[in-house]
Amino acid sequence: MTAVPLPEGLPEDLPEGLPQDRRADRPLPGGRTDTWRHPPLVRITHWINVTAVVVLIMSGLNILAAHPHLYWGLDSRFDAPWMSFDHIPRWAMIPPARNLAEARDWHFFFAWVFVLNGLIYLAWVLWSGRLKRRLWPSRGDLAHLGPSIVEHARLRFPKDEQARAYNVLQKLAYLAMILVILPMMLVTGLSMSPGFNAIGGILLELMGGRQSARTLHFLSAALIVGFIVVHVGLVIWTGLFNNLRAMITGWFILEPSRPDPEEPR
């Protein structure tokens, strides 16, 4: 049986059994186009992940506050920490007061929420082909890496048909987060668990010791915070309402193309 190509403007990852015309582009006044961007599972796992990561960061700060020093290797040498923190504000912690036992309960519970939610998302994007189709950069994408860096540096982002697909920097950032940084946070967290060490102690050795694992766990969390700050900033800059609407309803509005005033005529 030969595959029937989808009509122009239809996404390739339609839910099975859903009529294709329900996800076709919808014309709007002013030459705008309402296009289907995020399937339900992407939106649900996104918001679960947002909740889990925020709680993990805030409860992790409470755990860090119990001993606000980081080291490398096996031992914690109190006279020579690699990094120290003078003060962690209460408003940034869960619970909002220093409570190591309760913070660990929050942290471990939402760590499993994060892991299970991530596994569901990863299995789906692999099974549906969305990872290759929407996130994996093509040769053409990589060839456009330099111009894309310049566009981002100038804070100029397309809102027309070019916004239908992720740009190469978005793809690389999402892949780094999904395939490198988030797994690193998981692995370093597991390597510090006494229960996990009892059945897989080699992981702690690969991390270079408990203190190295703790420091790598913190660095992974710091990279995630950096990603969140940049991501939220770009969501606001490129259109807060449109981006939030897409992640809530699945629909994203494309603006009509306009000539670039800086392009030579």
CSV table of C-alpha atoms in Angstrom, one decimal:
chain,number,residue,atom,x,y,z
A,1,MET,CA,0.0,0.0,0.0
A,2,THR,CA,1.5,3.4,-1.0
A,3,ALA,CA,1.4,6.3,1.5
A,4,VAL,CA,-0.9,9.1,0.6
A,5,PRO,CA,0.8,12.5,1.0
A,6,LEU,CA,-1.0,14.9,3.3
A,7,PRO,CA,-2.5,18.1,1.7
A,8,GLU,CA,-0.4,21.2,2.0
A,9,GLY,CA,-0.7,22.9,5.4
A,10,LEU,CA,-1.5,19.7,7.3
A,11,PRO,CA,0.9,18.4,9.9
A,12,GLU,CA,2.3,14.9,9.6
A,13,ASP,CA,1.7,13.8,13.2
A,14,LEU,CA,-2.1,13.8,13.3
A,15,PRO,CA,-3.7,11.7,16.0
A,16,GLU,CA,-4.8,8.4,14.5
A,17,GLY,CA,-8.5,8.4,13.5
A,18,LEU,CA,-8.8,12.2,13.5
A,19,PRO,CA,-10.1,13.6,10.2
A,20,GLN,CA,-7.3,15.4,8.4
A,21,ASP,CA,-9.4,18.5,7.6
A,22,ARG,CA,-9.8,19.3,11.3
A,23,ARG,CA,-6.1,20.1,11.5
A,24,ALA,CA,-5.8,21.9,8.2
A,25,ASP,CA,-4.7,25.6,8.1
A,26,ARG,CA,-7.5,28.0,8.8
A,27,PRO,CA,-7.5,31.4,7.1
A,28,LEU,CA,-7.9,34.5,9.4
A,29,PRO,CA,-8.6,38.1,8.6
A,30,GLY,CA,-5.7,40.3,7.5
A,31,GLY,CA,-3.9,37.5,5.6
A,32,ARG,CA,-3.1,35.6,8.8
A,33,THR,CA,-3.1,31.8,9.0
A,34,ASP,CA,-4.1,29.6,12.0
A,35,THR,CA,-1.9,26.5,11.8
A,36,TRP,CA,-1.9,23.4,13.9
A,37,ARG,CA,1.4,23.1,15.8
A,38,HIS,CA,1.3,21.1,19.1
A,39,PRO,CA,-0.6,17.7,19.5
A,40,PRO,CA,-2.3,17.1,22.8
A,41,LEU,CA,0.4,14.8,24.2
A,42,VAL,CA,3.1,17.5,23.6
A,43,ARG,CA,1.0,20.1,25.4
A,44,ILE,CA,0.2,17.9,28.4
A,45,THR,CA,3.7,16.6,28.9
A,46,HIS,CA,5.0,20.2,28.5
A,47,TRP,CA,2.9,21.6,31.3
A,48,ILE,CA,3.6,18.6,33.6
A,49,ASN,CA,7.3,19.0,32.9
A,50,VAL,CA,7.1,22.7,33.7
A,51,THR,CA,5.5,22.0,37.1
A,52,ALA,CA,7.9,19.2,37.9
A,53,VAL,CA,11.0,21.1,37.0
A,54,VAL,CA,10.0,24.2,38.9
A,55,VAL,CA,9.3,22.1,42.1
A,56,LEU,CA,12.6,20.2,41.5
A,57,ILE,CA,14.6,23.4,41.3
A,58,MET,CA,12.9,25.1,44.3
A,59,SER,CA,13.1,22.0,46.5
A,60,GLY,CA,16.7,21.4,45.3
A,61,LEU,CA,17.6,24.9,46.5
A,62,ASN,CA,16.3,23.9,49.9
A,63,ILE,CA,18.4,20.8,49.9
A,64,LEU,CA,21.4,22.8,48.8
A,65,ALA,CA,20.8,25.3,51.6
A,66,ALA,CA,21.4,22.5,54.2
A,67,HIS,CA,25.1,22.5,53.0
A,68,PRO,CA,25.6,25.4,50.5
A,69,HIS,CA,29.0,24.2,49.3
A,70,LEU,CA,30.1,22.2,46.2
A,71,TYR,CA,33.1,20.0,45.8
A,72,TRP,CA,34.8,17.6,43.3
A,73,GLY,CA,35.8,14.1,44.0
A,74,LEU,CA,34.9,11.8,46.9
A,75,ASP,CA,35.2,14.0,49.9
A,76,SER,CA,33.8,17.3,51.0
A,77,ARG,CA,36.8,19.4,52.1
A,78,PHE,CA,35.2,22.1,54.2
A,79,ASP,CA,38.2,24.4,53.9
A,80,ALA,CA,38.3,24.3,50.0
A,81,PRO,CA,34.9,24.1,48.4
A,82,TRP,CA,34.7,24.5,44.6
A,83,MET,CA,31.7,26.9,45.0
A,84,SER,CA,29.8,28.3,48.0
A,85,PHE,CA,26.5,30.1,48.3
A,86,ASP,CA,26.2,32.8,51.0
A,87,HIS,CA,22.4,33.1,51.0
A,88,ILE,CA,19.5,31.3,49.3
A,89,PRO,CA,16.3,33.4,49.7
A,90,ARG,CA,13.3,31.6,51.3
A,91,TRP,CA,10.9,32.6,48.5
A,92,ALA,CA,13.0,30.5,46.1
A,93,MET,CA,12.7,27.3,48.1
A,94,ILE,CA,10.0,24.6,48.6
A,95,PRO,CA,9.1,24.5,51.5
A,96,PRO,CA,9.7,28.3,52.1
A,97,ALA,CA,11.9,27.6,55.1
A,98,ARG,CA,14.9,25.4,55.6
A,99,ASN,CA,13.5,21.9,56.1
A,100,LEU,CA,15.8,19.2,54.6
A,101,ALA,CA,13.5,16.2,55.2
A,102,GLU,CA,10.4,17.8,53.7
A,103,ALA,CA,12.4,19.3,50.8
A,104,ARG,CA,13.7,15.8,50.0
A,105,ASP,CA,10.2,14.4,50.0
A,106,TRP,CA,9.1,17.1,47.5
A,107,HIS,CA,12.2,16.5,45.4
A,108,PHE,CA,12.0,12.7,45.2
A,109,PHE,CA,8.3,12.7,44.4
A,110,PHE,CA,8.5,15.2,41.6
A,111,ALA,CA,11.7,13.6,40.3
A,112,TRP,CA,9.7,10.5,39.5
A,113,VAL,CA,6.9,12.6,38.0
A,114,PHE,CA,9.6,14.2,35.8
A,115,VAL,CA,11.1,10.8,34.8
A,116,LEU,CA,7.8,9.1,33.9
A,117,ASN,CA,6.6,12.2,32.1
A,118,GLY,CA,9.8,12.4,30.1
A,119,LEU,CA,9.8,8.8,29.2
A,120,ILE,CA,6.3,9.0,27.9
A,121,TYR,CA,7.2,12.1,25.8
A,122,LEU,CA,10.4,10.5,24.5
A,123,ALA,CA,8.7,7.2,23.6
A,124,TRP,CA,6.0,9.1,21.7
A,125,VAL,CA,8.3,11.4,19.7
A,126,LEU,CA,10.3,8.4,18.7
A,127,TRP,CA,7.3,6.3,17.8
A,128,SER,CA,5.4,9.0,16.0
A,129,GLY,CA,8.5,10.2,14.1
A,130,ARG,CA,8.2,13.7,15.5
A,131,LEU,CA,11.8,13.7,16.8
A,132,LYS,CA,13.2,13.3,13.3
A,133,ARG,CA,10.5,15.3,11.6
A,134,ARG,CA,10.3,18.4,13.8
A,135,LEU,CA,13.4,18.4,16.0
A,136,TRP,CA,16.3,16.7,14.2
A,137,PRO,CA,18.2,19.4,12.1
A,138,SER,CA,18.6,18.6,8.4
A,139,ARG,CA,21.8,19.5,6.4
A,140,GLY,CA,20.0,22.6,5.2
A,141,ASP,CA,19.2,23.6,8.8
A,142,LEU,CA,22.9,23.2,9.8
A,143,ALA,CA,24.0,25.2,6.7
A,144,HIS,CA,21.8,28.0,8.0
A,145,LEU,CA,23.4,27.9,11.5
A,146,GLY,CA,25.5,31.1,11.0
A,147,PRO,CA,22.7,33.3,9.7
A,148,SER,CA,20.4,31.9,12.4
A,149,ILE,CA,22.9,33.0,15.1
A,150,VAL,CA,23.0,36.5,13.6
A,151,GLU,CA,19.1,36.6,13.5
A,152,HIS,CA,18.9,35.6,17.2
A,153,ALA,CA,21.7,38.1,18.1
A,154,ARG,CA,19.6,40.9,16.4
A,155,LEU,CA,16.4,39.6,18.1
A,156,ARG,CA,14.8,39.2,14.7
A,157,PHE,CA,12.5,36.2,14.4
A,158,PRO,CA,10.1,35.3,11.5
A,159,LYS,CA,6.4,35.3,12.2
A,160,ASP,CA,5.3,34.3,8.7
A,161,GLU,CA,5.6,30.9,6.9
A,162,GLN,CA,9.2,30.5,8.2
A,163,ALA,CA,7.8,30.3,11.7
A,164,ARG,CA,5.9,27.1,10.8
A,165,ALA,CA,9.0,25.0,11.6
A,166,TYR,CA,11.6,25.4,14.4
A,167,ASN,CA,14.8,27.1,13.4
A,168,VAL,CA,18.1,25.3,13.7
A,169,LEU,CA,19.0,26.9,17.0
A,170,GLN,CA,15.7,25.9,18.5
A,171,LYS,CA,16.2,22.4,17.3
A,172,LEU,CA,19.7,22.1,18.7
A,173,ALA,CA,18.7,23.6,22.0
A,174,TYR,CA,15.7,21.3,22.4
A,175,LEU,CA,17.8,18.3,21.4
A,176,ALA,CA,20.6,19.2,23.9
A,177,MET,CA,18.0,19.6,26.6
A,178,ILE,CA,16.1,16.4,25.8
A,179,LEU,CA,19.0,14.1,25.0
A,180,VAL,CA,21.9,15.5,27.1
A,181,ILE,CA,21.1,17.9,30.0
A,182,LEU,CA,17.9,16.4,31.4
A,183,PRO,CA,19.3,12.8,31.3
A,184,MET,CA,22.5,14.2,33.0
A,185,MET,CA,20.4,15.6,35.8
A,186,LEU,CA,18.6,12.3,36.1
A,187,VAL,CA,21.8,10.2,36.1
A,188,THR,CA,23.6,12.4,38.6
A,189,GLY,CA,20.6,12.4,40.8
A,190,LEU,CA,20.3,8.6,40.7
A,191,SER,CA,24.0,8.2,41.4
A,192,MET,CA,23.6,10.0,44.8
A,193,SER,CA,20.7,7.7,45.9
A,194,PRO,CA,21.9,5.2,48.5
A,195,GLY,CA,19.1,2.8,47.4
A,196,PHE,CA,20.2,3.0,43.8
A,197,ASN,CA,23.9,2.7,44.8
A,198,ALA,CA,23.1,-0.7,46.4
A,199,ILE,CA,22.1,-2.1,43.0
A,200,GLY,CA,24.1,0.0,40.6
A,201,GLY,CA,27.1,1.5,42.5
A,202,ILE,CA,29.2,1.7,39.4
A,203,LEU,CA,27.2,4.8,38.4
A,204,LEU,CA,28.7,6.7,41.3
A,205,GLU,CA,32.2,5.7,40.3
A,206,LEU,CA,31.6,6.9,36.8
A,207,MET,CA,30.5,10.3,38.1
A,208,GLY,CA,33.9,10.5,40.0
A,209,GLY,CA,32.4,10.2,43.5
A,210,ARG,CA,29.5,11.6,45.4
A,211,GLN,CA,30.7,15.1,45.6
A,212,SER,CA,31.4,15.3,41.9
A,213,ALA,CA,27.9,13.8,41.2
A,214,ARG,CA,26.4,16.5,43.5
A,215,THR,CA,28.3,19.3,41.6
A,216,LEU,CA,27.3,17.9,38.2
A,217,HIS,CA,23.7,17.7,39.4
A,218,PHE,CA,23.9,21.3,40.3
A,219,LEU,CA,25.5,22.3,37.0
A,220,SER,CA,22.8,20.4,35.1
A,221,ALA,CA,20.1,22.3,37.1
A,222,ALA,CA,21.9,25.6,36.4
A,223,LEU,CA,21.8,24.9,32.6
A,224,ILE,CA,18.1,24.0,32.8
A,225,VAL,CA,17.5,27.4,34.6
A,226,GLY,CA,19.5,29.1,31.9
A,227,PHE,CA,17.4,27.4,29.2
A,228,ILE,CA,14.2,28.4,31.0
A,229,VAL,CA,15.2,32.0,31.3
A,230,VAL,CA,16.1,32.3,27.6
A,231,HIS,CA,13.1,30.2,26.5
A,232,VAL,CA,10.6,32.3,28.5
A,233,GLY,CA,12.3,35.5,27.3
A,234,LEU,CA,11.9,34.5,23.7
A,235,VAL,CA,8.3,33.4,24.2
A,236,ILE,CA,7.5,36.9,25.5
A,237,TRP,CA,9.6,38.6,22.7
A,238,THR,CA,8.1,36.7,19.8
A,239,GLY,CA,4.5,36.9,21.0
A,240,LEU,CA,3.4,35.8,24.5
A,241,PHE,CA,-0.3,35.4,23.6
A,242,ASN,CA,0.3,33.5,20.4
A,243,ASN,CA,2.9,31.1,22.0
A,244,LEU,CA,0.8,30.4,25.0
A,245,ARG,CA,-2.3,29.8,22.9
A,246,ALA,CA,-0.3,27.3,20.8
A,247,MET,CA,0.8,25.4,23.9
A,248,ILE,CA,-2.7,25.4,25.4
A,249,THR,CA,-4.9,24.9,22.3
A,250,GLY,CA,-2.4,23.6,19.7
A,251,TRP,CA,-3.0,26.4,17.2
A,252,PHE,CA,-0.4,29.0,16.2
A,253,ILE,CA,-1.0,32.1,14.2
A,254,LEU,CA,1.3,32.9,11.2
A,255,GLU,CA,1.5,36.5,10.1
A,256,PRO,CA,1.5,37.5,6.4
A,257,SER,CA,5.0,38.0,5.0
A,258,ARG,CA,6.3,41.6,4.9
A,259,PRO,CA,9.4,42.9,3.1
A,260,ASP,CA,12.5,43.3,5.2
A,261,PRO,CA,13.3,47.0,5.4
A,262,GLU,CA,17.0,46.2,5.6
A,263,GLU,CA,17.1,44.0,2.5
A,264,PRO,CA,18.5,45.7,-0.6
A,265,ARG,CA,15.8,46.4,-3.2
